[in-house]
Amino acid sequence: MSEELEKLKKKILYRASYRGTKEMDILLSGFVKKYIENFDMAQLIELEKFLKLEDETILNFYNFNVSDNRIDKNPISSIFKKYKI
C-alpha cells in the first residue's frame, strides 16, 4: 500500500507542476506541496480528479468564484479555495 501511495503522490505532484502555464504550475504545485502529506488515500484520489479539470475552470473558481458542477462536487475545491500563495 505504501508504494502505491507514494506513486500516486508523485503522479499528483507532477500533474500539478506541469500544467502548461507558469502561473498554474506555481499555484497548483504550491497547493499540492502544502497538503499532499496530510491527505489520506481518499483525499488523494479526489485531488487527482481535481487536477484533471481544465486550467481555466480551476483559475476561474480560484480568482472569480465561478464554479461549475464538476468543481462543486469535489471536496478538494473548498480546501483549494482557502489556499493562499
Short mmCIF file of N, CA, C and O in Angstrom, two decimals, residues 12-68:
data_model
loop_
_atom_site.label_atom_id
_atom_site.label_comp_id
_atom_site.label_asym_id
_atom_site.label_seq_id
_atom_site.Cartn_x
_atom_site.Cartn_y
_atom_site.Cartn_z
N ILE A 12 0.56 12.92 -8.76
CA ILE A 12 -0.19 14.14 -8.46
C ILE A 12 0.72 15.36 -8.49
O ILE A 12 0.39 16.39 -9.07
N LEU A 13 1.87 15.25 -7.86
CA LEU A 13 2.80 16.38 -7.83
C LEU A 13 3.27 16.74 -9.24
O LEU A 13 3.36 17.92 -9.59
N TYR A 14 3.53 15.75 -10.05
CA TYR A 14 3.93 16.01 -11.43
C TYR A 14 2.82 16.71 -12.19
O TYR A 14 3.05 17.71 -12.87
N ARG A 15 1.60 16.23 -12.04
CA ARG A 15 0.45 16.82 -12.75
C ARG A 15 0.22 18.26 -12.30
O ARG A 15 -0.14 19.12 -13.09
N ALA A 16 0.44 18.55 -11.04
CA ALA A 16 0.26 19.90 -10.53
C ALA A 16 1.38 20.84 -10.99
O ALA A 16 1.16 22.04 -11.16
N SER A 17 2.56 20.30 -11.22
CA SER A 17 3.73 21.13 -11.54
C SER A 17 3.90 21.43 -13.02
O SER A 17 4.62 22.37 -13.38
N TYR A 18 3.28 20.65 -13.87
CA TYR A 18 3.45 20.82 -15.32
C TYR A 18 2.09 20.95 -15.99
O TYR A 18 1.62 20.04 -16.66
N ARG A 19 1.47 22.11 -15.80
CA ARG A 19 0.13 22.36 -16.30
C ARG A 19 0.12 22.96 -17.70
O ARG A 19 -0.84 22.82 -18.42
N GLY A 20 1.15 23.69 -18.05
CA GLY A 20 1.18 24.34 -19.36
C GLY A 20 1.40 25.83 -19.25
O GLY A 20 1.92 26.45 -20.17
N THR A 21 0.99 26.40 -18.12
CA THR A 21 1.28 27.83 -17.88
C THR A 21 2.01 27.95 -16.55
O THR A 21 1.73 27.20 -15.60
N LYS A 22 2.93 28.86 -16.50
CA LYS A 22 3.74 29.04 -15.30
C LYS A 22 2.89 29.42 -14.09
O LYS A 22 3.13 28.96 -12.97
N GLU A 23 1.87 30.23 -14.32
CA GLU A 23 1.00 30.68 -13.23
C GLU A 23 0.30 29.49 -12.56
O GLU A 23 0.25 29.38 -11.34
N MET A 24 -0.24 28.60 -13.40
CA MET A 24 -0.94 27.44 -12.84
C MET A 24 0.05 26.46 -12.22
O MET A 24 -0.27 25.82 -11.21
N ASP A 25 1.24 26.34 -12.81
CA ASP A 25 2.28 25.49 -12.21
C ASP A 25 2.58 25.95 -10.79
O ASP A 25 2.64 25.13 -9.86
N ILE A 26 2.75 27.24 -10.61
CA ILE A 26 3.08 27.80 -9.30
C ILE A 26 1.92 27.63 -8.33
O ILE A 26 2.11 27.17 -7.19
N LEU A 27 0.73 27.97 -8.76
CA LEU A 27 -0.45 27.89 -7.90
C LEU A 27 -0.72 26.45 -7.45
O LEU A 27 -0.83 26.17 -6.26
N LEU A 28 -0.82 25.56 -8.40
CA LEU A 28 -1.21 24.19 -8.07
C LEU A 28 -0.10 23.39 -7.41
O LEU A 28 -0.35 22.60 -6.50
N SER A 29 1.15 23.59 -7.84
CA SER A 29 2.23 22.85 -7.19
C SER A 29 2.41 23.31 -5.75
O SER A 29 2.68 22.49 -4.87
N GLY A 30 2.26 24.59 -5.50
CA GLY A 30 2.34 25.09 -4.13
C GLY A 30 1.24 24.51 -3.24
O GLY A 30 1.49 24.10 -2.10
N PHE A 31 0.04 24.46 -3.78
CA PHE A 31 -1.09 23.87 -3.05
C PHE A 31 -0.83 22.40 -2.75
O PHE A 31 -0.98 21.95 -1.61
N VAL A 32 -0.43 21.66 -3.75
CA VAL A 32 -0.19 20.23 -3.58
C VAL A 32 0.95 19.99 -2.59
O VAL A 32 0.82 19.14 -1.69
N LYS A 33 2.03 20.71 -2.70
CA LYS A 33 3.16 20.53 -1.79
C LYS A 33 2.76 20.80 -0.34
O LYS A 33 3.25 20.15 0.58
N LYS A 34 1.88 21.77 -0.15
CA LYS A 34 1.45 22.12 1.21
C LYS A 34 0.59 21.03 1.84
O LYS A 34 0.72 20.75 3.03
N TYR A 35 -0.27 20.40 1.05
CA TYR A 35 -1.27 19.50 1.62
C TYR A 35 -1.06 18.01 1.37
O TYR A 35 -1.65 17.18 2.05
N ILE A 36 -0.24 17.64 0.43
CA ILE A 36 -0.18 16.24 -0.02
C ILE A 36 0.17 15.26 1.10
O ILE A 36 -0.37 14.16 1.15
N GLU A 37 1.03 15.64 2.00
CA GLU A 37 1.42 14.72 3.07
C GLU A 37 0.34 14.56 4.13
O GLU A 37 0.36 13.60 4.91
N ASN A 38 -0.61 15.48 4.17
CA ASN A 38 -1.69 15.41 5.16
C ASN A 38 -2.93 14.70 4.64
O ASN A 38 -3.81 14.37 5.42
N PHE A 39 -3.00 14.48 3.35
CA PHE A 39 -4.18 13.86 2.75
C PHE A 39 -4.12 12.34 2.88
O PHE A 39 -3.07 11.73 2.73
N ASP A 40 -5.28 11.75 3.14
CA ASP A 40 -5.38 10.30 3.12
C ASP A 40 -5.62 9.83 1.69
O ASP A 40 -5.71 10.65 0.77
N MET A 41 -5.74 8.54 1.50
CA MET A 41 -5.89 7.98 0.15
C MET A 41 -7.13 8.52 -0.55
O MET A 41 -7.09 8.86 -1.72
N ALA A 42 -8.24 8.61 0.15
CA ALA A 42 -9.48 9.11 -0.45
C ALA A 42 -9.31 10.56 -0.92
O ALA A 42 -9.76 10.93 -2.01
N GLN A 43 -8.67 11.37 -0.11
CA GLN A 43 -8.43 12.76 -0.49
C GLN A 43 -7.46 12.86 -1.67
O GLN A 43 -7.62 13.73 -2.53
N LEU A 44 -6.47 11.99 -1.71
CA LEU A 44 -5.53 11.99 -2.83
C LEU A 44 -6.24 11.63 -4.13
O LEU A 44 -5.95 12.23 -5.18
N ILE A 45 -7.15 10.72 -4.06
CA ILE A 45 -7.92 10.36 -5.26
C ILE A 45 -8.77 11.54 -5.71
O ILE A 45 -8.85 11.84 -6.91
N GLU A 46 -9.38 12.24 -4.77
CA GLU A 46 -10.16 13.43 -5.12
C GLU A 46 -9.26 14.54 -5.66
O GLU A 46 -9.64 15.27 -6.57
N LEU A 47 -8.07 14.66 -5.11
CA LEU A 47 -7.11 15.66 -5.60
C LEU A 47 -6.71 15.34 -7.03
O LEU A 47 -6.62 16.24 -7.87
N GLU A 48 -6.50 14.08 -7.32
CA GLU A 48 -6.17 13.67 -8.68
C GLU A 48 -7.30 14.04 -9.65
O GLU A 48 -7.05 14.56 -10.74
N LYS A 49 -8.53 13.82 -9.24
CA LYS A 49 -9.69 14.20 -10.06
C LYS A 49 -9.74 15.72 -10.24
O LYS A 49 -10.03 16.21 -11.33
N PHE A 50 -9.46 16.45 -9.17
CA PHE A 50 -9.46 17.91 -9.22
C PHE A 50 -8.44 18.41 -10.24
O PHE A 50 -8.72 19.32 -11.02
N LEU A 51 -7.27 17.80 -10.26
CA LEU A 51 -6.22 18.22 -11.17
C LEU A 51 -6.51 17.87 -12.63
O LEU A 51 -5.85 18.38 -13.53
N LYS A 52 -7.49 17.03 -12.86
CA LYS A 52 -7.88 16.70 -14.23
C LYS A 52 -8.80 17.77 -14.83
O LYS A 52 -9.03 17.78 -16.04
N LEU A 53 -9.29 18.68 -14.00
CA LEU A 53 -10.10 19.78 -14.50
C LEU A 53 -9.23 20.72 -15.33
O LEU A 53 -8.03 20.83 -15.11
N GLU A 54 -9.85 21.43 -16.24
CA GLU A 54 -9.12 22.36 -17.10
C GLU A 54 -8.59 23.53 -16.26
O GLU A 54 -9.20 23.94 -15.28
N ASP A 55 -7.46 24.06 -16.70
CA ASP A 55 -6.85 25.20 -16.00
C ASP A 55 -7.82 26.37 -15.89
O ASP A 55 -7.90 27.01 -14.84
N GLU A 56 -8.54 26.64 -16.94
CA GLU A 56 -9.47 27.77 -16.94
C GLU A 56 -10.55 27.58 -15.87
O GLU A 56 -10.90 28.53 -15.17
N THR A 57 -11.05 26.39 -15.73
CA THR A 57 -12.07 26.10 -14.72
C THR A 57 -11.52 26.33 -13.32
O THR A 57 -12.17 26.96 -12.49
N ILE A 58 -10.33 25.82 -13.07
CA ILE A 58 -9.71 25.98 -11.75
C ILE A 58 -9.39 27.44 -11.47
O ILE A 58 -9.66 27.95 -10.38
N LEU A 59 -8.82 28.12 -12.43
CA LEU A 59 -8.45 29.52 -12.24
C LEU A 59 -9.66 30.42 -12.03
O LEU A 59 -9.66 31.29 -11.17
N ASN A 60 -10.71 30.20 -12.80
CA ASN A 60 -11.93 30.98 -12.63
C ASN A 60 -12.57 30.74 -11.27
O ASN A 60 -13.09 31.66 -10.64
N PHE A 61 -12.51 29.52 -10.81
CA PHE A 61 -13.02 29.20 -9.48
C PHE A 61 -12.19 29.90 -8.40
O PHE A 61 -12.73 30.50 -7.48
N TYR A 62 -10.89 29.85 -8.53
CA TYR A 62 -9.98 30.43 -7.54
C TYR A 62 -10.05 31.96 -7.50
O TYR A 62 -10.15 32.56 -6.44
N ASN A 63 -10.02 32.57 -8.68
CA ASN A 63 -9.95 34.03 -8.74
C ASN A 63 -11.30 34.73 -8.73
O ASN A 63 -11.42 35.83 -8.18
N PHE A 64 -12.30 34.13 -9.35
CA PHE A 64 -13.55 34.85 -9.58
C PHE A 64 -14.78 34.16 -9.01
O PHE A 64 -15.90 34.59 -9.29
N ASN A 65 -14.59 33.11 -8.23
CA ASN A 65 -15.70 32.35 -7.64
C ASN A 65 -16.67 31.80 -8.68
O ASN A 65 -17.84 31.60 -8.39
N VAL A 66 -16.19 31.58 -9.89
CA VAL A 66 -17.01 30.97 -10.93
C VAL A 66 -16.88 29.47 -10.77
O VAL A 66 -15.79 28.93 -10.85
N SER A 67 -17.98 28.82 -10.51
CA SER A 67 -17.91 27.37 -10.32
C SER A 67 -18.82 26.67 -11.31
O SER A 67 -19.68 27.27 -11.93
N ASP A 68 -18.57 25.40 -11.43
CA ASP A 68 -19.46 24.56 -12.23
C ASP A 68 -19.68 23.27 -11.46
O ASP A 68 -19.12 23.06 -10.39
#
